[in-house]
Amino acid sequence: MKKIGVLTSGGDCSGMNAAIRSVTRTAIGHNVEVVGFRKGFAGLLKGDYLALGTRDVAGIVQRGGTFLQSARSDEFRTAPGREKALRHLEELGVEGLVVIGGDGSLNGALALHRMGFPVIGIPASIDNDIAFTDMALGVDTALNNIVYAIDCIKDTASSHDRAFVIEVMGRNSGYLASTAAIATGAEYAIVPEVECDITELCNSLRRRYEEGRSNAIIILAEGAGHAQSIADNIKDAIGFETRVTVLGHYQRGGAPTVFDRLLGSRFGFTAVELLLNGQSGKMVGLCCSTVIPTLLETVVVTEKTPQDELYEMSLILEI
Ligand code: F6P
């Protein structure tokens, strides 16, 4: 291979820049040219790209977001869109592609592979909902952001004897909510994977209040319910003054943690090594501290095993 491409697609996350830098420098180390497509598959469709040299990716490993920018492309989901993307790759002399993104992006990568184009995927999504990787890129930074915010909210909650319902992201995954609950000592995590008995939740909050606890933190995964209505329920049931905080996109940004800088670097390095070794249609994943490739066609049809033990642990630790 003489030239490869790289793009970031779907929701951005911290660590994407580390992966782009690693892809670029690993490829250049093998005398392979690199082009970065702007705004994900949309850039591929428009022919919107830039040549990436070693210095072009300097000073980005510590920056959140993605300097190539990201987008979700409806056109790329269509067969004519994919044909057009393939034509552009061929016209540019690009012989392989690294796609950095979440489940939608990995599906796009698989589609290109099925059209005969060499592709390797890197899992990147704060939701941690991608199978065959213990951690996706961006999860650790998002979790640290969440924990910092909740620690702050806990200070004000305890000063006013209040309960807070704090909504975190995660789409249909409760990973961020469960792990944040453990790490912050929250009273309760509400996750999409487990039905929440709001009466039981209120009873247990009331018991704690009567035992002398002055505040409560309930972490709600966005896919598990409506924050304001849960807060209203708590207020009506136990008379606790409640507030709602939706952490929103704050969770997705900020300087990547060391873990995400290293993970992005390791994923990028292995992705290029795989491409240059003639492999395609695979996603690199972190399995028991080792970077291991898995077939994309297996990844996209496998639901990540819900990490119920984390949720159970969060309940037991908050007794
Ligand atoms: O998939 C990542 C994610 O941040 C989800 O947690 C969230 O539901 C969604 O993206 C938000 O998407 P957008 O940035 O398009 O609002």
Coordinates of N, CA and C in Angstrom, one line a residue, residues 77 119 133 153 194 231 242 259 264 289 309:
R77 N -25.4 6.1 3.7 CA -26.1 4.9 4.0 C -26.8 4.3 2.8
V119 N -10.6 -2.0 4.8 CA -10.9 -1.1 5.9 C -10.7 -1.8 7.2
T133 N -14.8 -5.2 22.6 CA -13.8 -4.3 23.2 C -14.3 -4.0 24.6
I153 N -21.6 18.5 42.2 CA -23.0 18.6 42.6 C -23.3 18.1 44.0
V194 N -32.1 -2.6 33.2 CA -32.9 -3.1 34.4 C -34.0 -2.2 34.7
A231 N -37.6 13.0 39.2 CA -37.4 14.0 40.3 C -38.8 14.3 41.0
T242 N -35.9 18.4 45.3 CA -35.1 17.8 44.2 C -34.8 18.8 43.1
F259 N -5.5 7.2 29.8 CA -6.0 5.9 29.3 C -6.4 6.1 27.8
G264 N -6.1 5.3 22.1 CA -6.2 5.8 20.8 C -4.9 5.5 20.0
S289 N -6.7 -6.2 28.3 CA -5.4 -5.3 28.1 C -4.7 -5.6 26.8
E309 N -23.1 -6.9 36.4 CA -22.4 -7.0 37.7 C -22.0 -5.6 38.2

